[in-house]
Structure formats: C-alpha cells, structure tokens
GROMACS .gro file of C-alpha atoms in nm:
model
  465
    1MET     CA    1   0.274  -1.471   2.220
    2LEU     CA    2  -0.011  -1.563   2.455
    3THR     CA    3   0.024  -1.374   2.780
    4LYS     CA    4  -0.172  -1.387   3.106
    5THR     CA    5  -0.124  -1.015   3.164
    6ALA     CA    6  -0.318  -0.919   2.853
    7ALA     CA    7  -0.664  -0.768   2.890
    8GLN     CA    8  -0.796  -1.038   2.655
    9PRO     CA    9  -0.846  -1.387   2.806
   10LEU     CA   10  -0.603  -1.657   2.691
   11SER     CA   11  -0.879  -1.855   2.522
   12GLU     CA   12  -0.979  -1.552   2.313
   13GLN     CA   13  -0.615  -1.483   2.223
   14LEU     CA   14  -0.572  -1.842   2.104
   15ALA     CA   15  -0.902  -1.841   1.914
   16ASP     CA   16  -0.813  -1.511   1.742
   17ARG     CA   17  -0.469  -1.644   1.643
   18LEU     CA   18  -0.612  -1.960   1.487
   19ALA     CA   19  -0.902  -1.773   1.324
   20HIS     CA   20  -0.657  -1.533   1.160
   21ARG     CA   21  -0.453  -1.822   1.019
   22ILE     CA   22  -0.763  -1.999   0.890
   23ARG     CA   23  -0.902  -1.689   0.719
   24ASP     CA   24  -0.565  -1.613   0.558
   25ARG     CA   25  -0.540  -1.981   0.458
   26LEU     CA   26  -0.220  -2.026   0.655
   27LEU     CA   27  -0.404  -2.334   0.780
   28ALA     CA   28  -0.534  -2.538   0.488
   29PRO     CA   29  -0.902  -2.637   0.462
   30GLY     CA   30  -0.947  -2.993   0.585
   31ALA     CA   31  -0.630  -2.986   0.795
   32ARG     CA   32  -0.646  -3.138   1.142
   33LEU     CA   33  -0.578  -2.907   1.435
   34PRO     CA   34  -0.355  -3.032   1.715
   35SER     CA   35  -0.534  -3.236   1.982
   36VAL     CA   36  -0.644  -3.045   2.291
   37ARG     CA   37  -0.359  -3.190   2.495
   38GLU     CA   38  -0.098  -3.125   2.223
   39CYS     CA   39  -0.219  -2.768   2.161
   40ALA     CA   40  -0.209  -2.697   2.535
   41ARG     CA   41   0.150  -2.821   2.551
   42LEU     CA   42   0.258  -2.618   2.246
   43GLN     CA   43   0.093  -2.297   2.366
   44GLY     CA   44   0.181  -2.332   2.736
   45VAL     CA   45  -0.183  -2.312   2.849
   46SER     CA   46  -0.429  -2.544   3.019
   47PRO     CA   47  -0.643  -2.796   2.824
   48SER     CA   48  -0.956  -2.607   2.936
   49THR     CA   49  -0.822  -2.292   2.766
   50VAL     CA   50  -0.780  -2.485   2.439
   51VAL     CA   51  -1.130  -2.636   2.469
   52SER     CA   52  -1.274  -2.286   2.515
   53ALA     CA   53  -1.079  -2.154   2.213
   54TYR     CA   54  -1.192  -2.445   1.994
   55ASP     CA   55  -1.553  -2.386   2.105
   56LYS     CA   56  -1.523  -2.026   1.986
   57LEU     CA   57  -1.392  -2.141   1.646
   58LEU     CA   58  -1.678  -2.391   1.621
   59ALA     CA   59  -1.928  -2.113   1.692
   60GLN     CA   60  -1.769  -1.900   1.416
   61GLY     CA   61  -1.802  -2.187   1.168
   62LEU     CA   62  -1.428  -2.202   1.108
   63ILE     CA   63  -1.370  -2.558   1.226
   64ASP     CA   64  -1.558  -2.887   1.258
   65ALA     CA   65  -1.549  -3.137   1.544
   66ARG     CA   66  -1.550  -3.497   1.425
   67LYS     CA   67  -1.630  -3.766   1.677
   68ASN     CA   68  -1.329  -3.969   1.788
   69ARG     CA   69  -1.112  -3.788   1.534
   70GLY     CA   70  -1.062  -3.431   1.655
   71PHE     CA   71  -1.098  -3.081   1.516
   72PHE     CA   72  -1.055  -2.990   1.148
   73VAL     CA   73  -1.046  -2.665   0.950
   74ARG     CA   74  -1.381  -2.641   0.777
   75GLU     CA   75  -1.380  -2.700   0.402
   76PRO     CA   76  -1.503  -2.406   0.188
   77ARG     CA   77  -1.773  -2.629   0.036
   78ALA     CA   78  -2.094  -2.709   0.216
   79VAL     CA   79  -2.070  -3.075   0.119
   80ARG     CA   80  -1.750  -3.270   0.170
   81ALA     CA   81  -1.661  -3.615   0.053
   82GLU     CA   82  -1.544  -3.840   0.339
   83PRO     CA   83  -1.170  -3.902   0.300
   84PRO     CA   84  -1.045  -4.257   0.247
   85ALA     CA   85  -0.952  -4.459   0.555
   86ALA     CA   86  -0.578  -4.412   0.498
   87ALA     CA   87  -0.623  -4.035   0.512
   88ARG     CA   88  -0.826  -4.044   0.835
   89ARG     CA   89  -0.518  -4.103   1.051
   90GLU     CA   90  -0.412  -3.808   1.264
   91GLN     CA   91  -0.231  -3.558   1.045
   92PRO     CA   92  -0.048  -3.239   1.140
   93VAL     CA   93  -0.180  -2.901   1.035
   94GLN     CA   94  -0.048  -2.838   0.685
   95ILE     CA   95   0.084  -2.530   0.507
   96ASP     CA   96  -0.028  -2.573   0.146
   97ALA     CA   97   0.071  -2.391  -0.172
   98THR     CA   98  -0.199  -2.130  -0.125
   99ALA     CA   99  -0.087  -2.070   0.233
  100LEU     CA  100   0.269  -2.007   0.123
  101MET     CA  101   0.152  -1.765  -0.147
  102ARG     CA  102  -0.073  -1.585   0.098
  103GLY     CA  103   0.220  -1.560   0.335
  104MET     CA  104   0.389  -1.351   0.066
  105PHE     CA  105   0.102  -1.100   0.088
  106HIS     CA  106   0.013  -1.124   0.460
  107ARG     CA  107   0.332  -1.141   0.662
  108VAL     CA  108   0.308  -1.363   0.969
  109SER     CA  109   0.552  -1.131   1.150
  110ASP     CA  110   0.819  -0.868   1.085
  111LYS     CA  111   1.092  -1.133   1.108
  112PRO     CA  112   1.280  -1.259   0.798
  113GLN     CA  113   1.078  -1.548   0.657
  114PRO     CA  114   1.279  -1.864   0.574
  115GLY     CA  115   1.004  -2.005   0.348
  116MET     CA  116   0.959  -1.705   0.121
  117GLY     CA  117   1.042  -1.733  -0.249
  118VAL     CA  118   1.168  -1.378  -0.306
  119PHE     CA  119   1.454  -1.151  -0.205
  120PRO     CA  120   1.407  -0.916   0.093
  121ALA     CA  121   1.262  -0.582  -0.011
  122ASP     CA  122   1.576  -0.385   0.080
  123TRP     CA  123   1.781  -0.603  -0.158
  124LEU     CA  124   1.560  -0.495  -0.449
  125GLU     CA  125   1.555  -0.119  -0.390
  126THR     CA  126   1.682   0.067  -0.697
  127THR     CA  127   1.686   0.416  -0.843
  128PHE     CA  128   1.681   0.314  -1.207
  129MET     CA  129   1.332   0.162  -1.201
  130PRO     CA  130   1.155   0.478  -1.076
  131SER     CA  131   1.370   0.680  -1.317
  132ALA     CA  132   1.261   0.467  -1.612
  133VAL     CA  133   0.896   0.508  -1.517
  134ARG     CA  134   0.932   0.885  -1.478
  135LYS     CA  135   1.076   0.913  -1.829
  136LEU     CA  136   0.759   0.752  -1.962
  137THR     CA  137   0.501   0.942  -1.758
  138SER     CA  138   0.480   1.279  -1.926
  139ALA     CA  139   0.121   1.374  -2.009
  140LYS     CA  140   0.180   1.309  -2.378
  141ALA     CA  141   0.347   0.969  -2.321
  142ILE     CA  142   0.077   0.858  -2.075
  143ASN     CA  143  -0.195   0.941  -2.324
  144GLU     CA  144  -0.015   0.758  -2.602
  145VAL     CA  145   0.031   0.446  -2.387
  146SER     CA  146  -0.285   0.439  -2.176
  147LEU     CA  147  -0.571   0.544  -2.404
  148HIS     CA  148  -0.573   0.229  -2.614
  149TYR     CA  149  -0.527  -0.141  -2.547
  150GLY     CA  150  -0.186  -0.175  -2.706
  151GLU     CA  151  -0.050  -0.478  -2.887
  152PRO     CA  152  -0.195  -0.818  -2.794
  153ALA     CA  153   0.150  -0.981  -2.811
  154GLY     CA  154   0.301  -0.711  -2.587
  155ASP     CA  155   0.504  -0.397  -2.641
  156ALA     CA  156   0.702  -0.427  -2.963
  157GLY     CA  157   1.006  -0.247  -2.820
  158LEU     CA  158   1.030  -0.485  -2.523
  159ARG     CA  159   0.993  -0.789  -2.748
  160GLN     CA  160   1.278  -0.662  -2.967
  161VAL     CA  161   1.498  -0.613  -2.659
  162LEU     CA  162   1.409  -0.959  -2.528
  163ALA     CA  163   1.486  -1.117  -2.866
  164ARG     CA  164   1.835  -0.966  -2.859
  165LYS     CA  165   1.884  -1.076  -2.498
  166LEU     CA  166   1.786  -1.435  -2.579
  167GLY     CA  167   2.005  -1.425  -2.888
  168ASP     CA  168   2.303  -1.331  -2.672
  169MET     CA  169   2.219  -1.631  -2.455
  170GLY     CA  170   2.242  -1.860  -2.758
  171LEU     CA  171   1.875  -1.866  -2.858
  172PRO     CA  172   1.838  -1.676  -3.186
  173LEU     CA  173   1.474  -1.596  -3.264
  174ASP     CA  174   1.246  -1.332  -3.412
  175ALA     CA  175   1.068  -1.085  -3.185
  176GLY     CA  176   0.743  -1.216  -3.330
  177GLN     CA  177   0.801  -1.542  -3.141
  178ILE     CA  178   0.777  -1.361  -2.806
  179VAL     CA  179   0.454  -1.294  -2.614
  180THR     CA  180   0.462  -1.088  -2.295
  181SER     CA  181   0.264  -1.180  -1.984
  182VAL     CA  182   0.175  -1.062  -1.634
  183GLY     CA  183   0.470  -1.244  -1.479
  184ALA     CA  184   0.620  -1.587  -1.548
  185THR     CA  185   0.335  -1.773  -1.375
  186HIS     CA  186   0.091  -1.613  -1.617
  187ALA     CA  187   0.310  -1.722  -1.908
  188LEU     CA  188   0.299  -2.081  -1.782
  189ASP     CA  189  -0.078  -2.053  -1.753
  190ILE     CA  190  -0.113  -1.922  -2.109
  191ILE     CA  191   0.085  -2.220  -2.239
  192SER     CA  192  -0.112  -2.472  -2.033
  193ARG     CA  193  -0.450  -2.334  -2.137
  194THR     CA  194  -0.344  -2.334  -2.501
  195LEU     CA  195  -0.193  -2.683  -2.524
  196LEU     CA  196  -0.392  -2.882  -2.269
  197ARG     CA  197  -0.745  -3.008  -2.223
  198PRO     CA  198  -0.890  -3.148  -1.898
  199GLY     CA  199  -0.750  -3.493  -1.832
  200ASP     CA  200  -0.436  -3.448  -2.044
  201PRO     CA  201  -0.123  -3.599  -1.887
  202VAL     CA  202   0.157  -3.355  -1.794
  203MET     CA  203   0.500  -3.451  -1.661
  204VAL     CA  204   0.630  -3.223  -1.384
  205GLU     CA  205   0.956  -3.242  -1.192
  206GLU     CA  206   0.940  -3.368  -0.833
  207PRO     CA  207   1.038  -3.212  -0.604
  208GLY     CA  208   0.899  -2.908  -0.777
  209TRP     CA  209   0.728  -2.577  -0.711
  210ALA     CA  210   0.399  -2.638  -0.527
  211VAL     CA  211   0.216  -2.371  -0.724
  212GLU     CA  212   0.279  -2.559  -1.049
  213PHE     CA  213   0.123  -2.879  -0.912
  214ALA     CA  214  -0.175  -2.682  -0.781
  215ARG     CA  215  -0.216  -2.477  -1.100
  216LEU     CA  216  -0.215  -2.779  -1.331
  217ALA     CA  217  -0.450  -2.972  -1.102
  218ALA     CA  218  -0.691  -2.678  -1.108
  219LEU     CA  219  -0.692  -2.697  -1.490
  220GLY     CA  220  -0.787  -3.065  -1.469
  221ALA     CA  221  -0.452  -3.196  -1.592
  222HIS     CA  222  -0.328  -3.542  -1.496
  223VAL     CA  223  -0.002  -3.462  -1.317
  224LEU     CA  224   0.277  -3.719  -1.362
  225PRO     CA  225   0.563  -3.650  -1.117
  226VAL     CA  226   0.913  -3.713  -1.252
  227PRO     CA  227   1.192  -3.746  -0.992
  228ARG     CA  228   1.452  -3.473  -1.039
  229GLY     CA  229   1.816  -3.551  -0.957
  230SER     CA  230   2.138  -3.357  -0.970
  231GLU     CA  231   2.187  -3.421  -1.345
  232GLY     CA  232   1.824  -3.382  -1.449
  233PRO     CA  233   1.497  -3.578  -1.457
  234ASP     CA  234   1.474  -3.956  -1.425
  235LEU     CA  235   1.460  -4.038  -1.797
  236ALA     CA  236   1.365  -4.403  -1.740
  237ILE     CA  237   1.049  -4.298  -1.557
  238MET     CA  238   0.976  -4.039  -1.825
  239ALA     CA  239   1.006  -4.311  -2.092
  240ARG     CA  240   0.758  -4.531  -1.906
  241TYR     CA  241   0.515  -4.241  -1.873
  242CYS     CA  242   0.545  -4.183  -2.247
  243GLU     CA  243   0.464  -4.545  -2.327
  244VAL     CA  244   0.167  -4.567  -2.092
  245HIS     CA  245   0.016  -4.216  -2.081
  246ARG     CA  246   0.136  -4.033  -2.394
  247PRO     CA  247   0.187  -3.700  -2.209
  248LYS     CA  248   0.134  -3.368  -2.386
  249LEU     CA  249   0.384  -3.156  -2.188
  250TYR     CA  250   0.689  -3.173  -1.967
  251VAL     CA  251   0.744  -2.871  -1.737
  252SER     CA  252   1.104  -2.815  -1.629
  253VAL     CA  253   1.321  -2.568  -1.439
  254SER     CA  254   1.651  -2.651  -1.608
  255VAL     CA  255   1.866  -2.392  -1.433
  256LEU     CA  256   1.875  -2.340  -1.052
  257HIS     CA  257   1.587  -2.577  -1.005
  258ASN     CA  258   1.339  -2.490  -0.729
  259PRO     CA  259   1.383  -2.620  -0.457
  260THR     CA  260   1.711  -2.812  -0.507
  261GLY     CA  261   1.925  -2.558  -0.694
  262HIS     CA  262   2.035  -2.828  -0.943
  263CYS     CA  263   2.125  -2.738  -1.302
  264LEU     CA  264   2.052  -2.969  -1.596
  265SER     CA  265   2.356  -3.147  -1.742
  266PRO     CA  266   2.417  -3.136  -2.121
  267ALA     CA  267   2.393  -3.517  -2.150
  268SER     CA  268   2.054  -3.529  -1.976
  269ALA     CA  269   1.929  -3.238  -2.186
  270HIS     CA  270   2.017  -3.414  -2.515
  271ARG     CA  271   1.851  -3.741  -2.409
  272LEU     CA  272   1.542  -3.555  -2.287
  273LEU     CA  273   1.498  -3.378  -2.620
  274GLN     CA  274   1.539  -3.708  -2.804
  275LEU     CA  275   1.260  -3.850  -2.589
  276ALA     CA  276   1.039  -3.549  -2.669
  277GLY     CA  277   1.091  -3.601  -3.042
  278GLN     CA  278   1.030  -3.974  -3.019
  279HIS     CA  279   0.706  -3.942  -2.819
  280ASP     CA  280   0.578  -3.609  -2.957
  281PHE     CA  281   0.543  -3.391  -2.647
  282HIS     CA  282   0.635  -3.027  -2.586
  283VAL     CA  283   0.883  -2.912  -2.323
  284VAL     CA  284   0.810  -2.597  -2.122
  285GLU     CA  285   1.130  -2.450  -1.978
  286ASP     CA  286   1.075  -2.215  -1.685
  287ASP     CA  287   1.389  -2.001  -1.659
  288THR     CA  288   1.267  -1.782  -1.374
  289TYR     CA  289   1.608  -1.778  -1.207
  290SER     CA  290   1.809  -1.696  -1.519
  291HIS     CA  291   1.945  -1.371  -1.373
  292LEU     CA  292   2.107  -1.566  -1.089
  293ALA     CA  293   2.236  -1.849  -1.308
  294PRO     CA  294   2.598  -1.943  -1.374
  295ALA     CA  295   2.741  -1.847  -1.713
  296HIS     CA  296   2.676  -2.093  -1.997
  297ALA     CA  297   2.422  -2.301  -1.801
  298THR     CA  298   2.255  -2.569  -2.016
  299ARG     CA  299   1.911  -2.473  -2.143
  300LEU     CA  300   1.679  -2.702  -2.335
  301SER     CA  301   1.545  -2.417  -2.548
  302VAL     CA  302   1.893  -2.326  -2.668
  303LEU     CA  303   1.975  -2.685  -2.764
  304ASP     CA  304   1.638  -2.734  -2.932
  305GLY     CA  305   1.605  -2.393  -3.098
  306LEU     CA  306   1.236  -2.365  -3.002
  307GLN     CA  307   1.126  -2.663  -3.207
  308ARG     CA  308   0.957  -2.861  -2.931
  309THR     CA  309   1.041  -2.625  -2.647
  310LEU     CA  310   0.872  -2.315  -2.512
  311TYR     CA  311   1.080  -2.077  -2.302
  312VAL     CA  312   0.938  -1.880  -2.005
  313GLY     CA  313   1.113  -1.591  -1.831
  314GLY     CA  314   1.032  -1.314  -1.586
  315PHE     CA  315   1.177  -1.027  -1.385
  316ALA     CA  316   0.985  -1.022  -1.057
  317LYS     CA  317   1.254  -1.221  -0.876
  318VAL     CA  318   1.527  -0.962  -0.935
  319LEU     CA  319   1.337  -0.636  -0.985
  320ALA     CA  320   1.033  -0.638  -0.758
  321PRO     CA  321   0.764  -0.898  -0.684
  322ASN     CA  322   0.494  -0.653  -0.793
  323TRP     CA  323   0.667  -0.560  -1.123
  324ARG     CA  324   0.460  -0.819  -1.304
  325VAL     CA  325   0.625  -0.848  -1.644
  326GLY     CA  326   0.704  -1.192  -1.785
  327PHE     CA  327   0.720  -1.346  -2.129
  328LEU     CA  328   0.725  -1.665  -2.329
  329ALA     CA  329   0.907  -1.758  -2.648
  330ALA     CA  330   0.754  -2.026  -2.868
  331PRO     CA  331   0.769  -2.206  -3.203
  332VAL     CA  332   0.623  -1.991  -3.480
  333ALA     CA  333   0.322  -2.220  -3.530
  334LEU     CA  334   0.211  -2.176  -3.167
  335VAL     CA  335   0.240  -1.798  -3.140
  336GLU     CA  336  -0.108  -1.705  -3.265
  337PRO     CA  337  -0.289  -1.964  -3.048
  338LEU     CA  338  -0.092  -1.841  -2.747
  339ILE     CA  339  -0.181  -1.477  -2.819
  340HIS     CA  340  -0.547  -1.579  -2.851
  341THR     CA  341  -0.537  -1.741  -2.505
  342LYS     CA  342  -0.365  -1.436  -2.358
  343MET     CA  343  -0.633  -1.207  -2.500
  344LEU     CA  344  -0.908  -1.421  -2.345
  345SER     CA  345  -0.756  -1.374  -2.000
  346THR     CA  346  -0.603  -1.023  -1.999
  347LEU     CA  347  -0.669  -0.870  -2.345
  348THR     CA  348  -0.316  -0.727  -2.332
  349THR     CA  349  -0.046  -0.639  -2.080
  350PRO     CA  350   0.059  -0.306  -1.919
  351ALA     CA  351   0.256  -0.122  -2.185
  352LEU     CA  352   0.395   0.136  -1.941
  353LEU     CA  353   0.577  -0.125  -1.730
  354GLU     CA  354   0.690  -0.309  -2.042
  355LYS     CA  355   0.838   0.006  -2.195
  356ALA     CA  356   1.009   0.095  -1.867
  357LEU     CA  357   1.157  -0.255  -1.844
  358ALA     CA  358   1.285  -0.233  -2.201
  359LEU     CA  359   1.462   0.090  -2.108
  360CYS     CA  360   1.624  -0.072  -1.800
  361ILE     CA  361   1.752  -0.361  -2.011
  362GLU     CA  362   1.877  -0.146  -2.299
  363GLN     CA  363   2.076   0.082  -2.069
  364GLY     CA  364   2.241  -0.212  -1.892
  365GLN     CA  365   2.091  -0.124  -1.556
  366LEU     CA  366   1.917  -0.460  -1.511
  367ARG     CA  367   2.239  -0.649  -1.587
  368ARG     CA  368   2.441  -0.448  -1.333
  369HIS     CA  369   2.165  -0.484  -1.072
  370ALA     CA  370   2.161  -0.863  -1.121
  371GLU     CA  371   2.539  -0.874  -1.081
  372ARG     CA  372   2.512  -0.692  -0.747
  373LEU     CA  373   2.238  -0.929  -0.633
  374ARG     CA  374   2.445  -1.236  -0.721
  375ALA     CA  375   2.745  -1.103  -0.527
  376ARG     CA  376   2.533  -1.027  -0.222
  377LEU     CA  377   2.360  -1.365  -0.246
  378ASP     CA  378   2.695  -1.547  -0.254
  379VAL     CA  379   2.784  -1.392   0.082
  380ALA     CA  380   2.441  -1.464   0.229
  381ARG     CA  381   2.449  -1.824   0.109
  382ALA     CA  382   2.781  -1.892   0.276
  383ARG     CA  383   2.653  -1.759   0.610
  384SER     CA  384   2.317  -1.938   0.587
  385VAL     CA  385   2.481  -2.270   0.504
  386GLN     CA  386   2.711  -2.234   0.802
  387LEU     CA  387   2.419  -2.155   1.037
  388ALA     CA  388   2.201  -2.434   0.899
  389ARG     CA  389   2.471  -2.696   0.940
  390ALA     CA  390   2.549  -2.574   1.292
  391ALA     CA  391   2.178  -2.619   1.371
  392GLY     CA  392   2.193  -2.982   1.260
  393CYS     CA  393   2.058  -2.952   0.905
  394ARG     CA  394   2.200  -3.165   0.626
  395PHE     CA  395   2.199  -3.030   0.269
  396VAL     CA  396   2.069  -3.296   0.031
  397ALA     CA  397   2.166  -3.084  -0.271
  398GLU     CA  398   2.477  -2.871  -0.322
  399PRO     CA  399   2.382  -2.516  -0.213
  400ALA     CA  400   2.331  -2.293  -0.518
  401GLY     CA  401   2.114  -2.002  -0.624
  402LEU     CA  402   1.850  -1.858  -0.392
  403PHE     CA  403   1.729  -2.179  -0.224
  404GLY     CA  404   1.868  -2.456  -0.008
  405TRP     CA  405   1.714  -2.804   0.016
  406VAL     CA  406   1.783  -2.940   0.364
  407ASP     CA  407   1.700  -3.243   0.576
  408THR     CA  408   1.587  -3.153   0.928
  409GLY     CA  409   1.536  -3.507   1.056
  410VAL     CA  410   1.182  -3.426   1.176
  411ASP     CA  411   0.837  -3.395   1.015
  412THR     CA  412   0.848  -3.046   0.865
  413ASP     CA  413   0.467  -3.015   0.845
  414VAL     CA  414   0.461  -3.038   1.226
  415LEU     CA  415   0.768  -2.817   1.252
  416ALA     CA  416   0.600  -2.555   1.029
  417GLN     CA  417   0.304  -2.528   1.264
  418ARG     CA  418   0.527  -2.487   1.569
  419LEU     CA  419   0.743  -2.223   1.400
  420LEU     CA  420   0.434  -2.025   1.300
  421ASP     CA  421   0.377  -1.970   1.672
  422ASP     CA  422   0.721  -1.809   1.683
  423GLY     CA  423   0.648  -1.583   1.385
  424TYR     CA  424   0.833  -1.785   1.120
  425MET     CA  425   0.689  -1.943   0.806
  426ILE     CA  426   0.893  -2.225   0.655
  427ALA     CA  427   0.838  -2.419   0.334
  428PRO     CA  428   0.797  -2.786   0.437
  429GLY     CA  429   0.917  -3.055   0.199
  430ALA     CA  430   0.572  -3.204   0.144
  431LEU     CA  431   0.479  -2.886  -0.046
  432PHE     CA  432   0.719  -2.979  -0.324
  433HIS     CA  433   0.570  -3.323  -0.394
  434ALA     CA  434   0.253  -3.383  -0.592
  435GLY     CA  435   0.125  -3.640  -0.341
  436ARG     CA  436   0.202  -3.428  -0.031
  437GLN     CA  437   0.365  -3.713   0.159
  438PRO     CA  438   0.516  -3.641   0.504
  439SER     CA  439   0.874  -3.520   0.470
  440THR     CA  440   1.174  -3.428   0.683
  441LEU     CA  441   1.295  -3.183   0.415
  442MET     CA  442   1.239  -2.810   0.389
  443ARG     CA  443   1.337  -2.535   0.147
  444ILE     CA  444   1.517  -2.233   0.288
  445ASN     CA  445   1.578  -1.894   0.130
  446PHE     CA  446   1.947  -1.807   0.166
  447ALA     CA  447   1.870  -1.434   0.167
  448THR     CA  448   1.633  -1.462   0.467
  449THR     CA  449   1.811  -1.723   0.681
  450GLN     CA  450   2.121  -1.530   0.781
  451ASP     CA  451   1.966  -1.440   1.116
  452ALA     CA  452   2.109  -1.654   1.396
  453ALA     CA  453   1.792  -1.583   1.598
  454PHE     CA  454   1.584  -1.799   1.363
  455TRP     CA  455   1.824  -2.090   1.393
  456ARG     CA  456   1.814  -2.070   1.774
  457VAL     CA  457   1.435  -2.096   1.762
  458TYR     CA  458   1.461  -2.372   1.502
  459ARG     CA  459   1.692  -2.580   1.724
  460ARG     CA  460   1.461  -2.539   2.022
  461ARG     CA  461   1.158  -2.650   1.822
  462VAL     CA  462   1.340  -2.951   1.671
  463SER     CA  463   1.451  -3.057   2.018
  464GLU     CA  464   1.083  -3.084   2.120
  465PHE     CA  465   1.026  -3.383   1.888
   0.00000   0.00000   0.00000
C-alpha cells in the first residue's frame, strides 16, 4: 500500500507499482490507465501525486499521453494503428490472457489468488513423485535416458500405460496412436499447427479459456465463437458456421468446461458428431480436468472412437504445474503428421519425466492422489460457494469442478484493477470471450477462494461502484 511514512515519495511509489505491472504485462499494452482524478481517488492520494507518477512513466517510455483521451500503456511496436472510433471511448485497464498467465509466474502478493487456474502448491505436495524420479536417476539410468534424443512420439512405456488408461475410460486404442507433449497446451498447439493454415476457420466454445483464443489468433486462425450452454454448444450456430465458413476444427472442453464447469450431455454429443461428419471437420477434445471429473462423464472421443476426434490430456493440474507432461490421441492417419510437427518444435519430450509419470500411474499413486484432491476440493467448493453468495455473487452455472462462474453485478475489468491494488488477481469475464466485451462475470478458483478476507475486500470494492 502507498504510505506517507515511507522514505520513498508517494509519486515514486505509485510510478514503481504501475511500472512493475506494465513490465510484467499485468496491464495490457494499449490499455487505458485511470484518469488522474479516478486514480487519485482509488489510491487515496492527491491529483498532483498522480500527475507526477504518470510523468515518470512517460519519461520511462512505458505509457503514452494522448490529447483529450488520457494515458495508455505503450504498445510494444513502434508504429501503432489508430483504433476505430468505437474503441476510442474510455476503457478500464484490462487484464488479458498474457497477464493472467504471467500472474501464475509472478505472484502479485502472497495472498491466495482467486483468478489462478491451478491448485495451491500445498495441495499438490506428494512423496510419490520424488520417489519415482529417484528410482530413475541412478548413473546408469540417467545415461540411458539422457544421452540420446529418445523416441519422437514419446516414451513407449508411458504411451502403453496411457493406452490402457484410456481403454479403461471406454476409448480402446493402440499405443501408436498416442503422442506425448510438453503439457496439454503444447498438444493443442501441435494439432493446430498440423491441421490449420493461416486464415482457416476454427470453432471455439464461448465462454472459453482465454489462452485458446489468443493461441489460435496468433496462428492466424479465424476464430468462430460458439456459445456454450449447460448441455453443450449451440448446435444451430455451429450449423450456420458450417454452411457459411466450412470450419476445419472445433475445440471443446466436454467435461468440467472452463470456466462454467458444465459437462456435455450425451444427446448434444451425438448431434455434434453428426454435424462433424456431415460438414467434414475435426473435433479436438481437451480433457484437461479428467482427473476431477465425475464417473462416466460423456466424452466425444469415446463416442466417436477417434474417427473425427482428437483427444488431449495432461497432468499438470493434479501433479504440479511444472511437471510438463501431456499427450494427444489421434486417428491413425494423423499420427505421423502430428509427430512431424512435434519434432519441428521440440524434437522430442523429456523421457525422464515421462518414465516417472508412467511409474506413478502403474502403481496407482496418481489415482489415489486424484481421489484425495477431489475430496478436498468438494469441501473447499462448498465453503467458497457459501462465501461468494454471502458477498452478493450469483452463480450462473451450477458449481462443479475447480472453477465457479459468477455474476458480480459490476464491470469486472474495473473490479480487477481495483483488486490488484489489494494484492488480488481475479479472472474477469471478458477474458473468456473472443471479442473481449465488458462483462459483470468472473471466474473463481474454489481452492483459492475459501479465505473470508478476500470476500471482505471484494465487498468493499464492489460497494465503490
């Protein structure tokens, strides 16, 4: 907090705080800073203090002053296109997809972060993971694993284990249809780079994970947002997209959808696959939250048998964010092209971690760990829901899985900026829409919103609107 008793002047404290957020991309390039008067009110300082702080940021080249419009975070490019008139209205400072990801690496404070997409570190502490690694780190084993590139498709033992695991889930396949990756996001990227060319239309669920919108846009894809409801995607809109755009892919989180927590119904799944066959597009099923899913949840890949579907899974959510092992399962005809794309980006994947993961799965340790996580999450969810409702939030989707999708009644882009000053990063609803429209919704992490202190701060900030 800014304090008058500090040795550093208030203007320098404010300038340093904003500079840190800009450099860590917690404030998005091109975002408008609060007006001098509004910033002074939010920070509890005089307008002259804010003017001095903004002057310091201007001198550092971190912001621009635009006549009659205000102060904006400087774009990374030297030349910027002037935004259209509709976009020149005063906008709140925005937290974008990159900001949220950077927040995962550079914590804004030591407080539990409501906007994070992972479990707290103490939930993920285990003894079996270090034990599995130790078993594979004798001098002889290290030399065998580390002194050559390994298999381009990934460790054969892990792929065999994964094939059995998917078979138990109802998806029988050969281990040769599995390709490992550096996490699930990398698997999605391998698929996109293999099947898409710049300009190709791709249908993506909305609301949906901001990183997926950003990743596809960076590849030059034409993103077609498909509204996602409690039963599944809006099939009428998908049908119209198919008639007009002839999309190449549809990207879906069938089970414990992020951010709503919805699970796909069997009826919607059957109609969706019929649409894919009729209009000749592939379906990419991201099953990142499979370890937290209810038994017998409907999966497109199981119903389709990997004919038009590609299945993506990972382990970072339940093991450790930095244990970057993911995988994809694909139709036989696509496996070699997918391996080729993987080799162009990473050559191969870390065999040591893959072998250790295979050991954890084979010995049942991963399954038991996931069961403990689910039980703990059930308790946390009940408490978080109670606190959120007491704070005036309304759940727009039935609470399930790791995330809650709530209506705050206020602009959550503005709320996000105010809560950053209190040391909390939230995930505003606009992040989960391709067009980044203002929203009163936000996604909360049930594991990190059990602290009543956050909800007291939240209520105070909402009352300021």
